[in-house]
Amino acid sequence: MNLIDLQIKKIKRNKQLGLMVHAVVGYPTQEKSEMLIRSLINRKVDFLELQIPFSDPIADGPTIVRASEKALKRGTNTDSVLELIGKLRGDIHIPVIIMAYYNSILSYGLVKFCRKAKKLNISGLIVPDMPPEEEDRERFIQTSFEYGLYPIRVVSPSSSKKRLEINTRYAKGFIYSVSHFGVTGSGVKIGNDLVGYINEVKKTVRLPIAVGFGIEKKEQVEKLNDIADIAVVGSAIIRNYEKGGLNRLKLFIKELKEGTIY
Amino acid sequence: MIFNFKTLYDGDTCGHFGQYGGRFAPKGIFSFQTSYDGDRNGHFGQYGGRFAPEMLIPALEELENVYIRAKKDREFEREFMSYLTGFAGRPTPLTFAANLTRRLGGAKIYLKNEGLNLSGAHKITHCIGQAMLAKRMGKKRLIAETGAGQHGKAVATVAAKFGFECTVYMGERDIERQRPNVFWMQRLGAKVKPVSFGTKTLKDATNAALKDWITNVHDSHYLLGSTVGPHPFPSINRDFQSVVGMEVEEQVKKIEGKLPNYLIACVGGGSNSMGLFYRFLDKKSVRLVGVEAGGRGVSKKGGHAVRFSGGKKGVVEGYKSVFLQDRYGNLSPTHSVSAGLDYPGIGPQLAHLKNEGRVQFTYATDREVLAAFSLLAKTEGIICALESAHAVAFALKLAPTLSKNKIIVVNLSGAGDKDIFIIAEALKDKEWIEFLKGKSHL
């Protein structure tokens, strides 16, 4: 059974909102990135999303763009990312999901990448620029499944009912719902618009819902309790780390965690 | 007496009143097809497609649907043509380069002078077309990326004309190189937003524009400026730009009574080259040559933008094509004396045409380009853009190797006025530098 499913069962049992935290691997340096990720997993978060930095990350806002640039400048690449995950793997007891742009995987070789990811006990892949319409030619979803990786499907408020159906047809684990019209790290109000849209998603697919993009405060996480199953926090982690290092980051995660048992 | 009354201002037998009126005869711009077209998902052989984040797919579908409807609508073509003739200044002339031809002593050289379009380049053509589609979709705002500023200026132009708000993203490095176009875009009412991440050039401006579109997709249209990006952009821009080749075919047949032997165009993303080539793709006697930016030479990593020398297959910015990238798929830095050609990707249909052997590719170095620019100005009286001078540079090599009965058509995609600072610097023009120093005291 995929670790994602086990973790979701656990969350449901505990009647709490899952917390998925995100890090750009190699940011700010390979060593410090390791410490940053360790500090995240030590705070009992539920899912870990690790991003392979890419030169042209079209769905990301300025915070993750800058972090990716920094990581690339320091020589981070797909091999070094997988190496670091390998180093950490023994200490991570939660599902790890790799977020990457498709070109990083394509240039590495889809099968080779999936094989390595499986060896590293990775649970899923989030590839924002790999829509189901290209599946016939690319065989990304199929190959992911062959190696036991859940290709996490992403939906957004602009998705029509038909697109929700297309996107969720092969979904497993959970659905990643982009919270609003915007890129990562651009703040979002948890209000009626979001509730309405998440309800639409729920009508189409019976899978847990993760909400991400612009989640940066405990209050937002608290509100997500009634709407979703998992809160995803990315850019805000980098911003807190930049403002006050690991100490501030620990406090921030602690605060978010409090929000999940609201 | 009612029906035989005449005035000086009546129409001719076909109902033309001066430049207006007449019976509109569709040219079939939007019904024309070739054997190299994409499938219904915009795949050209192994390239193309729509590798966009979910946030943008509905907008791309909307654009595709409105375009499919417009293609079948005669009124759309009529309106498009009337903007091209009445606003942009089409058709542009096909000029026989008599002096240059004599000097080189080989094939006859014709110049398709796209620099005479409103806003100084071919870009206005697809901007008019897309602005018409944006109107049909009820959008209020246009977003664009620009490299040399030519596309940005054309977008700002149509935004003013059609009444859209307009934001143009431009890399900081390109702003430095193409200040005059920034100034004109602002005069046309556009907001020019500098892009300070990545390589600070065209590819990063494209990234920034895509992010703006993701955020404002409900009221904004992304007026992408080349035959690149996710489906349907490569096909839409190609169709609009195909009027260039359509005019060339008519003009050259009228002058020479036959088809040309060679068509030459510079290639960044591909809008001017696809525009020139498209109508000729299935006319196999016409050889098609694309000229990439050789920069400081292809042996220098990061010193050029020759995708077909060192580039490999990839998926970036929403489409599959050939990209200059490192082994991990990150785009490589590029260089060219012209800001419009230093883009690490190339239109998917061009990549397919290269695979099929239908279009040959070569490159011209910065040095060759500056020499070609200067020679063209002095022999033909045309100051062309540095981008277009790449095509001229190859024509200078090719013409002397061909016999005098052969015909070459070179696409001069834009005018060179915008390049005044780069060219003055490259030619080390002392008087100009003194002039700038004097101005700097203002």
XYZ file of C-alpha atoms in Angstrom:
704
model
C 0.000 0.000 0.000
C 1.224 3.473 -0.828
C 2.383 5.435 2.213
C 0.111 8.319 1.216
C -2.989 6.166 1.770
C -1.741 4.995 5.162
C -1.015 8.533 6.236
C -4.443 9.715 5.142
C -6.068 6.922 7.160
C -4.094 8.039 10.179
C -5.147 11.665 9.768
C -8.769 10.676 9.418
C -8.526 8.472 12.475
C -7.107 11.389 14.456
C -9.743 13.705 12.979
C -7.160 16.297 12.107
C -6.097 18.260 9.054
C -2.957 16.902 7.423
C -0.033 19.261 6.985
C 2.145 19.009 3.914
C 5.294 21.091 3.990
C 7.414 21.948 1.020
C 11.079 22.627 0.457
C 13.162 23.467 -2.583
C 15.978 20.954 -2.387
C 19.405 22.582 -2.487
C 18.126 25.863 -1.115
C 19.900 27.800 0.232
C 22.832 25.360 -0.017
C 23.021 21.574 -0.111
C 24.092 21.396 3.571
C 21.642 23.975 4.853
C 18.895 22.403 2.776
C 19.483 19.132 4.600
C 19.195 20.902 7.952
C 16.070 22.719 6.835
C 14.375 19.518 5.727
C 15.434 17.719 8.924
C 13.955 20.507 10.981
C 10.673 20.177 9.041
C 10.370 16.418 9.569
C 11.262 16.726 13.242
C 8.135 18.807 13.737
C 5.788 15.908 13.035
C 4.353 17.167 9.797
C 2.319 14.664 7.791
C 3.629 14.941 4.235
C 6.865 16.229 2.769
C 6.946 17.777 -0.690
C 10.425 18.196 -2.117
C 10.893 20.331 -5.215
C 13.614 19.818 -7.786
C 14.749 23.335 -8.700
C 14.201 24.248 -12.353
C 15.293 27.221 -14.439
C 11.806 28.080 -15.727
C 9.225 27.269 -13.044
C 6.087 28.738 -14.628
C 3.632 27.983 -11.823
C 5.793 29.388 -9.053
C 5.734 32.813 -7.478
C 8.760 34.981 -6.686
C 9.738 33.240 -3.416
C 10.138 29.770 -4.915
C 11.594 31.208 -8.125
C 14.333 32.924 -6.140
C 14.953 29.847 -3.998
C 15.204 27.679 -7.127
C 17.654 30.089 -8.715
C 19.806 30.060 -5.605
C 19.792 26.272 -5.439
C 20.705 25.945 -9.126
C 23.491 28.467 -8.771
C 24.954 26.313 -5.996
C 25.054 23.377 -8.364
C 21.868 21.562 -7.347
C 20.625 19.125 -9.975
C 18.331 16.122 -10.189
C 21.135 13.766 -9.129
C 22.076 15.825 -6.098
C 18.408 16.099 -5.101
C 17.955 12.324 -5.235
C 21.230 11.886 -3.377
C 20.082 14.136 -0.541
C 16.758 12.357 -0.321
C 18.669 9.073 -0.103
C 20.742 10.454 2.740
C 17.637 11.581 4.642
C 15.424 8.641 3.801
C 16.170 6.571 6.890
C 15.016 9.423 9.088
C 11.829 10.283 7.230
C 8.792 8.324 8.315
C 6.162 10.225 6.372
C 5.257 10.090 2.680
C 7.643 12.019 0.455
C 6.321 13.552 -2.741
C 8.640 14.967 -5.366
C 7.524 18.128 -7.138
C 9.255 18.758 -10.438
C 8.657 20.419 -13.767
C 8.348 17.917 -16.547
C 11.589 18.834 -18.284
C 13.624 17.836 -15.230
C 12.130 14.338 -15.428
C 12.145 14.129 -19.229
C 15.823 15.038 -19.481
C 16.675 12.553 -16.726
C 14.693 9.833 -18.449
C 11.178 9.092 -17.195
C 11.773 5.409 -16.485
C 15.183 5.987 -14.911
C 13.704 8.722 -12.719
C 10.758 6.617 -11.584
C 12.994 3.637 -10.887
C 15.267 5.752 -8.671
C 12.301 7.383 -6.965
C 10.861 3.978 -6.157
C 14.181 2.867 -4.678
C 14.116 5.955 -2.473
C 10.640 4.991 -1.286
C 9.065 8.108 -2.785
C 5.259 7.991 -2.648
C 4.156 10.439 -5.308
C 5.032 12.974 -7.975
C 3.569 16.417 -8.561
C 4.370 17.629 -12.065
C 2.326 20.762 -12.739
C 3.054 20.988 -16.474
C 2.108 17.416 -17.370
C -1.627 17.453 -18.179
C -3.578 14.240 -18.847
C -4.051 15.248 -22.500
C -0.380 14.500 -23.191
C -0.524 11.107 -21.497
C -0.983 9.139 -24.742
C 2.400 10.264 -25.953
C 4.306 10.732 -22.717
C 3.054 7.799 -20.615
C 3.878 9.716 -17.475
C 0.887 8.618 -15.409
C 1.236 5.018 -16.542
C 4.959 4.877 -15.794
C 4.460 6.489 -12.383
C 1.963 3.791 -11.429
C 4.256 1.061 -12.711
C 6.796 2.176 -10.149
C 4.310 2.569 -7.324
C 4.335 6.366 -7.459
C 1.076 8.301 -7.264
C 1.000 10.961 -9.985
C -0.827 13.577 -7.921
C -3.367 15.413 -10.062
C -3.708 19.163 -9.764
C -6.975 21.061 -10.230
C -7.684 24.781 -10.033
C -10.660 27.130 -9.660
C -10.578 27.582 -13.432
C -11.170 23.859 -14.051
C -14.585 23.136 -15.527
C -16.579 20.100 -14.450
C -15.372 18.301 -17.544
C -11.778 19.119 -16.741
C -12.216 18.013 -13.148
C -13.364 14.671 -14.500
C -10.482 14.385 -16.951
C -7.968 15.343 -14.291
C -9.226 13.078 -11.593
C -9.889 9.996 -13.704
C -6.507 8.511 -12.827
C -6.047 10.249 -9.502
C -4.867 8.358 -6.454
C -3.894 9.436 -2.972
C -5.300 12.924 -2.930
C -6.236 15.789 -5.223
C -4.062 18.873 -5.101
C -6.405 21.851 -5.372
C -4.800 25.161 -6.202
C -6.514 27.591 -3.826
C -7.038 30.564 -6.125
C -6.121 32.276 -9.386
C -2.445 32.854 -8.817
C 1.024 31.383 -8.535
C 2.588 29.789 -5.466
C 3.030 32.057 -2.471
C 0.468 34.671 -3.464
C -1.810 35.066 -0.433
C -5.335 33.648 -0.442
C -8.485 34.389 1.508
C -10.194 31.248 2.747
C -13.738 32.303 1.924
C -16.892 31.354 0.085
C -15.227 31.175 -3.326
C -12.825 28.533 -2.124
C -15.532 26.593 -0.282
C -17.745 26.569 -3.363
C -14.963 25.377 -5.597
C -13.774 22.660 -3.211
C -17.350 21.417 -2.973
C -17.431 21.150 -6.767
C -14.244 19.097 -6.655
C -15.737 16.851 -3.979
C -18.780 16.239 -6.164
C -16.532 14.905 -8.914
C -13.997 12.865 -7.035
C -14.042 10.868 -3.818
C -10.486 11.495 -2.777
C -9.022 13.602 0.018
C -8.388 17.221 -0.954
C -5.140 19.071 -0.398
C -5.266 22.847 -0.685
C -2.150 24.818 -1.486
C -0.870 28.113 -2.980
C -0.753 31.058 -0.615
C -1.278 29.254 2.712
C 0.920 31.165 5.137
C -0.938 31.619 8.442
C -2.325 29.522 11.246
C -5.752 31.149 10.783
C -5.929 29.945 7.180
C -5.022 26.427 8.251
C -7.705 26.540 10.938
C -10.312 27.481 8.386
C -9.195 24.712 6.037
C -10.171 22.160 8.708
C -13.789 22.347 7.647
C -13.092 22.342 3.931
C -10.158 20.137 3.079
C -8.057 17.210 4.267
C -4.542 18.508 3.803
C -3.028 22.013 3.937
C 0.048 22.604 1.800
C 2.565 25.238 2.853
C 5.517 26.167 0.635
C 6.606 29.737 0.017
C 5.810 30.781 3.600
C 8.342 28.242 4.867
C 11.070 29.856 2.804
C 9.997 33.336 3.916
C 10.028 32.398 7.598
C 13.376 30.695 7.216
C 14.771 33.772 5.524
C 13.486 36.031 8.260
C 14.657 34.051 11.270
C 16.459 30.868 10.305
C 15.615 27.439 11.702
C 14.411 28.809 15.027
C 11.737 30.901 13.454
C 10.871 28.060 11.098
C 10.318 25.684 14.059
C 7.941 28.151 15.686
C 6.123 28.674 12.413
C 5.565 24.947 11.862
C 4.466 24.572 15.485
C 1.893 27.290 14.907
C 0.647 25.667 11.712
C 0.388 22.325 13.509
C -1.793 23.952 16.144
C -4.004 25.123 13.347
C -4.521 21.579 12.139
C -6.166 20.386 15.364
C -8.541 23.290 15.564
C -33.001 60.222 -63.698
C -32.398 58.600 -60.333
C -30.408 55.669 -61.673
C -28.138 57.311 -64.196
C -26.997 60.213 -62.065
C -23.229 60.184 -61.612
C -20.689 62.074 -59.519
C -16.914 62.309 -59.426
C -16.945 60.364 -56.203
C -18.676 57.214 -57.423
C -17.145 53.775 -57.192
C -15.581 51.805 -60.046
C -17.185 48.770 -61.695
C -16.252 46.588 -58.724
C -17.584 49.055 -56.207
C -14.251 50.451 -54.986
C -14.539 53.972 -53.648
C -10.923 55.042 -53.629
C -9.253 52.671 -51.199
C -12.561 51.596 -49.635
C -15.390 49.331 -50.608
C -15.164 46.605 -53.183
C -16.313 43.049 -53.000
C -14.279 41.242 -50.386
C -12.643 38.213 -51.909
C -11.421 35.885 -49.144
C -7.808 34.877 -49.554
C -8.306 31.695 -47.608
C -5.838 32.706 -44.919
C -7.641 30.614 -42.360
C -8.612 27.676 -44.533
C -5.142 27.072 -45.967
C -3.524 23.815 -44.863
C -0.288 21.984 -45.499
C 0.961 18.450 -45.015
C 3.152 19.712 -42.152
C 0.326 20.952 -39.940
C -0.229 19.800 -36.396
C -2.824 17.283 -35.209
C -5.852 18.488 -33.291
C -3.832 18.749 -30.088
C -1.150 20.826 -31.744
C 1.475 18.131 -32.100
C 3.843 18.615 -35.007
C 5.491 15.214 -35.356
C 7.107 14.638 -31.986
C 6.962 18.315 -30.994
C 4.364 20.830 -29.823
C 1.424 19.972 -27.588
C 0.015 21.684 -24.545
C 2.174 21.175 -21.478
C 0.511 23.852 -19.411
C -0.419 23.922 -15.749
C -4.100 23.166 -15.115
C -4.705 26.832 -14.251
C -4.129 27.788 -17.879
C -5.685 24.910 -19.755
C -9.239 26.271 -19.647
C -7.979 29.582 -21.073
C -6.080 27.782 -23.818
C -9.195 25.772 -24.645
C -11.260 28.955 -24.764
C -8.739 30.542 -27.135
C -8.683 27.448 -29.307
C -12.467 27.314 -29.520
C -12.887 30.987 -30.352
C -10.196 30.619 -32.998
C -11.824 27.565 -34.568
C -15.071 29.550 -34.834
C -13.302 32.639 -36.214
C -11.537 30.574 -38.878
C -14.874 29.561 -40.337
C -16.203 33.099 -40.224
C -15.683 35.071 -43.442
C -16.313 38.264 -41.539
C -13.292 37.539 -39.354
C -10.962 37.346 -42.337
C -12.509 40.451 -43.867
C -12.027 42.417 -40.656
C -8.490 41.093 -40.217
C -7.560 42.106 -43.767
C -9.126 45.520 -43.371
C -6.980 46.201 -40.264
C -3.900 44.965 -42.102
C -4.446 47.253 -45.072
C -6.111 50.204 -43.375
C -4.133 50.264 -40.127
C -0.899 48.263 -40.308
C 0.027 49.318 -43.836
C -0.026 45.991 -45.660
C 0.871 44.801 -48.163
C 4.535 45.544 -47.547
C 6.659 45.871 -50.673
C 8.822 43.186 -52.197
C 11.830 45.187 -53.262
C 14.331 44.056 -55.880
C 17.767 44.638 -54.336
C 19.354 45.644 -57.628
C 22.576 47.074 -56.210
C 23.208 44.190 -53.880
C 22.435 41.671 -56.626
C 24.859 43.390 -59.028
C 27.527 43.560 -56.384
C 27.270 39.861 -55.485
C 26.980 38.791 -59.099
C 24.724 35.784 -58.558
C 21.060 35.117 -57.841
C 18.526 37.930 -57.856
C 17.827 39.137 -54.327
C 14.412 40.394 -53.303
C 13.700 41.938 -49.932
C 10.330 41.560 -48.240
C 10.309 44.777 -46.269
C 8.276 44.002 -43.168
C 9.957 46.930 -41.447
C 7.421 49.168 -43.179
C 4.597 47.814 -41.052
C 3.111 50.055 -38.405
C 5.342 49.746 -35.311
C 8.257 48.688 -37.475
C 8.013 44.903 -37.766
C 5.915 41.931 -38.833
C 4.755 41.492 -35.225
C 1.776 43.823 -35.664
C 0.078 41.214 -37.871
C -0.431 38.515 -35.241
C -1.137 41.223 -32.654
C -4.100 42.465 -34.688
C -5.340 38.910 -35.124
C -5.059 38.030 -31.458
C -6.548 41.360 -30.356
C -9.592 40.502 -32.488
C -9.813 37.110 -30.762
C -9.407 38.751 -27.333
C -12.321 41.045 -28.195
C -14.440 38.051 -29.134
C -13.587 36.453 -25.786
C -14.593 39.623 -23.969
C -11.170 40.175 -22.404
C -10.267 43.601 -21.044
C -6.529 43.385 -20.794
C -3.561 42.178 -22.845
C -0.425 40.660 -21.353
C 2.711 40.186 -23.409
C 6.363 39.268 -23.209
C 8.952 40.925 -25.350
C 12.608 40.465 -26.176
C 13.714 43.166 -28.576
C 10.614 45.163 -27.740
C 9.190 44.738 -31.238
C 6.403 42.411 -30.171
C 5.769 44.480 -27.043
C 5.470 47.627 -29.093
C 3.073 45.938 -31.480
C 0.948 44.705 -28.556
C 0.933 48.189 -27.040
C -0.146 49.495 -30.447
C -3.136 47.176 -30.787
C -4.020 47.694 -27.122
C -4.314 51.422 -27.826
C -6.241 50.835 -31.038
C -8.682 48.234 -29.675
C -9.028 49.745 -26.202
C -7.315 47.157 -23.992
C -5.277 47.714 -20.871
C -1.783 46.449 -21.509
C 1.119 45.055 -19.490
C 4.357 44.072 -21.206
C 7.034 42.014 -19.447
C 10.596 42.609 -20.507
C 13.871 41.284 -19.088
C 16.067 43.870 -17.390
C 18.901 43.017 -19.729
C 16.695 43.601 -22.768
C 15.409 46.892 -21.356
C 18.987 48.030 -21.186
C 19.580 47.003 -24.789
C 16.296 48.227 -26.257
C 15.437 51.381 -24.355
C 13.836 53.155 -27.344
C 11.126 50.491 -27.621
C 10.431 50.713 -23.871
C 9.927 54.452 -24.275
C 7.505 53.954 -27.174
C 5.545 51.234 -25.407
C 5.004 53.586 -22.507
C 3.899 56.391 -24.846
C 1.363 53.951 -26.293
C -0.067 53.548 -22.822
C 1.398 50.158 -21.866
C 2.890 49.302 -18.501
C 6.355 47.871 -19.037
C 7.317 45.601 -16.155
C 11.011 44.764 -15.819
C 11.803 41.098 -15.146
C 14.688 40.685 -12.745
C 14.888 36.906 -12.367
C 16.676 34.224 -14.371
C 18.721 35.405 -17.315
C 16.641 38.610 -17.432
C 15.857 38.107 -21.123
C 12.998 36.892 -23.324
C 12.502 33.467 -21.739
C 12.136 35.039 -18.299
C 9.754 37.667 -19.643
C 7.681 34.782 -21.050
C 7.703 33.149 -17.616
C 6.567 36.360 -15.965
C 3.798 36.854 -18.531
C 2.548 33.286 -17.975
C 2.391 33.911 -14.217
C 0.416 37.110 -14.765
C -1.932 35.150 -17.007
C -2.371 32.419 -14.369
C -3.349 35.155 -11.901
C -5.604 37.221 -14.183
C -6.890 34.608 -16.577
C -10.557 35.646 -16.288
C -10.143 39.129 -17.782
C -6.773 39.019 -19.542
C -5.546 37.554 -22.790
C -1.921 36.523 -23.066
C -0.865 37.837 -26.448
C 2.067 35.506 -26.949
C 4.380 36.895 -29.587
C 5.791 34.013 -31.556
C 5.035 30.568 -32.935
C 5.958 29.034 -29.577
C 4.164 28.142 -26.357
C 1.321 25.733 -25.692
C -1.237 24.812 -28.373
C -2.933 26.715 -30.017
C -0.419 29.611 -30.022
C 2.043 28.135 -32.563
C -0.738 27.512 -35.083
C -2.615 30.761 -34.476
C 0.409 33.000 -34.869
C 1.558 31.049 -37.922
C -1.811 31.478 -39.610
C -1.902 35.217 -38.962
C 1.680 35.667 -40.129
C 1.089 33.552 -43.242
C -0.045 36.735 -45.016
C 3.677 37.515 -45.398
C 4.269 34.460 -47.566
C 0.944 34.929 -49.293
C 1.972 38.432 -50.366
C 5.424 37.262 -51.400
C 3.910 34.588 -53.629
C 1.644 37.087 -55.357
C 4.356 39.727 -55.664
C 7.125 37.516 -56.951
C 4.813 35.827 -59.464
C 3.751 39.227 -60.722
C 7.326 40.493 -61.103
C 9.138 37.339 -62.164
C 6.335 35.137 -63.387
C 7.556 32.229 -61.296
C 8.165 31.037 -57.764
C 11.384 31.956 -55.948
C 14.130 29.374 -55.484
C 15.021 30.315 -51.920
C 13.255 31.924 -48.997
C 15.474 33.101 -46.154
C 14.358 34.275 -42.726
C 15.937 34.732 -39.318
C 14.633 32.409 -36.606
C 14.064 33.244 -32.968
C 10.805 31.637 -31.902
C 9.656 31.513 -35.522
C 6.955 34.093 -36.184
C 8.552 35.779 -39.190
C 10.046 32.618 -40.646
C 6.863 30.553 -40.310
C 4.977 33.499 -41.753
C 7.204 33.566 -44.807
C 7.516 29.783 -45.227
C 4.030 28.518 -44.488
C 2.400 29.078 -47.870
C 5.366 27.403 -49.576
C 5.708 24.297 -47.402
C 4.125 22.033 -50.012
C 5.815 23.771 -52.946
C 8.895 21.613 -52.903
C 10.796 23.571 -55.576
C 11.159 26.434 -53.106
C 14.013 25.901 -50.666
C 13.497 27.289 -47.192
C 16.335 28.453 -44.972
C 16.136 29.553 -41.350
C 19.030 31.562 -39.922
C 19.689 31.284 -36.187
C 21.720 33.625 -34.007
C 25.346 32.477 -34.061
C 26.376 35.144 -31.549
C 30.058 34.833 -30.729
C 30.217 31.428 -32.432
C 28.660 28.030 -31.734
C 31.790 26.696 -30.076
C 31.264 29.140 -27.218
C 28.841 27.737 -24.641
C 26.272 30.365 -23.769
C 27.640 32.549 -26.547
C 24.938 31.837 -29.133
C 21.312 30.858 -29.631
C 21.692 28.119 -32.241
C 19.157 25.581 -31.026
C 20.098 23.096 -33.709
C 23.678 23.043 -32.513
C 23.709 21.628 -29.021
C 19.986 21.852 -28.322
C 17.940 18.795 -27.416
C 14.337 17.786 -27.025
C 12.578 19.245 -24.024
C 9.350 20.599 -22.568
C 9.574 24.176 -21.364
C 7.124 27.072 -21.208
C 4.251 24.861 -22.216
C 5.496 23.116 -25.348
C 7.765 20.365 -26.547
C 10.535 21.354 -28.886
C 14.301 21.676 -29.164
C 15.858 23.743 -26.388
C 19.358 24.803 -25.431
C 19.587 23.203 -22.000
C 21.984 21.499 -19.636
C 21.885 17.748 -19.032
C 19.358 18.240 -16.237
C 16.929 20.149 -18.433
C 17.579 23.669 -17.186
C 17.637 26.220 -19.981
C 21.079 27.493 -20.926
C 22.064 31.134 -21.153
C 22.195 32.458 -24.713
C 23.732 35.389 -26.471
C 23.069 37.353 -29.603
C 23.713 40.903 -30.668
C 19.968 41.007 -31.359
C 17.633 40.783 -28.379
C 14.923 39.190 -30.498
C 16.802 36.009 -31.349
C 18.540 34.977 -28.141
C 15.781 32.603 -27.079
C 16.760 29.048 -26.062
C 13.651 27.439 -27.588
C 12.245 27.280 -31.109
C 8.719 26.933 -32.471
C 7.597 23.283 -32.491
C 6.561 23.310 -36.138
C 10.016 24.544 -37.141
C 11.623 21.755 -35.113
C 9.359 19.333 -36.988
C 10.195 20.903 -40.369
C 13.875 20.524 -39.538
C 13.349 16.832 -38.721
C 11.450 16.346 -41.961
C 14.241 18.065 -43.870
C 11.821 20.632 -45.273
C 13.592 23.663 -43.751
C 17.380 23.949 -43.664
C 18.970 25.792 -40.799
C 22.155 27.761 -40.614
C 23.399 30.605 -38.449
C 25.093 33.983 -38.706
C 27.516 35.352 -36.124
C 27.257 38.797 -34.554
C 30.136 39.988 -36.689
C 28.590 38.742 -39.937
C 25.310 40.322 -38.925
C 26.776 43.778 -38.334
C 28.616 43.613 -41.665
C 25.419 42.568 -43.444
C 23.479 45.337 -41.738
C 25.973 47.969 -42.877
C 26.181 46.665 -46.431
C 22.406 46.564 -46.827
C 22.043 50.113 -45.534
C 24.658 51.499 -47.916
C 23.719 49.540 -51.025
C 19.924 49.395 -50.737
C 19.012 52.279 -48.466
C 17.268 50.051 -45.964
C 18.100 50.102 -42.276
C 16.952 46.690 -41.108
C 16.702 45.236 -37.621
C 19.693 43.254 -36.374
C 17.419 40.211 -36.209
C 16.628 40.531 -39.919
C 20.289 41.181 -40.730
C 20.887 37.507 -39.855
C 18.858 36.541 -42.915
C 20.717 39.119 -45.008
C 24.057 37.736 -43.827
C 23.201 34.294 -45.175
C 21.870 35.735 -48.437
C 25.242 37.427 -48.949
C 26.906 34.007 -48.754
C 24.337 32.185 -50.830
C 23.690 34.556 -53.739
C 27.171 34.438 -55.332
C 27.015 30.617 -55.430
C 23.836 30.629 -57.532
C 23.275 31.443 -61.176
C 21.706 34.739 -62.239
C 18.346 33.215 -63.105
C 17.755 32.088 -59.533
C 15.636 34.119 -57.133
C 16.174 34.619 -53.416
C 13.622 36.279 -51.157
C 14.974 37.598 -47.851
C 12.537 38.478 -45.117
C 13.423 41.793 -43.521
C 11.264 41.164 -40.473
C 11.745 44.585 -38.942
C 13.270 48.032 -39.196
C 16.535 48.830 -37.449
C 15.698 52.146 -35.806
C 15.298 50.424 -32.427
C 18.876 49.142 -32.604
C 20.478 52.577 -32.719
C 22.284 52.171 -29.383
C 23.589 48.655 -30.015
C 24.733 49.415 -33.540
C 26.406 52.691 -32.584
C 28.229 50.871 -29.810
C 29.228 47.937 -31.995
C 30.469 50.227 -34.748
C 32.213 52.366 -32.109
C 30.735 55.515 -33.603
C 32.692 58.326 -31.940
C 30.339 61.169 -32.817
C 27.368 59.285 -31.414
C 29.199 58.501 -28.173
C 30.142 62.182 -27.828
C 26.516 63.097 -28.460
C 25.356 60.733 -25.694
C 27.921 62.164 -23.302
C 26.603 65.633 -24.037
C 23.019 64.473 -23.446
C 23.944 62.861 -20.155
C 24.405 66.301 -18.597
C 20.704 67.000 -19.036
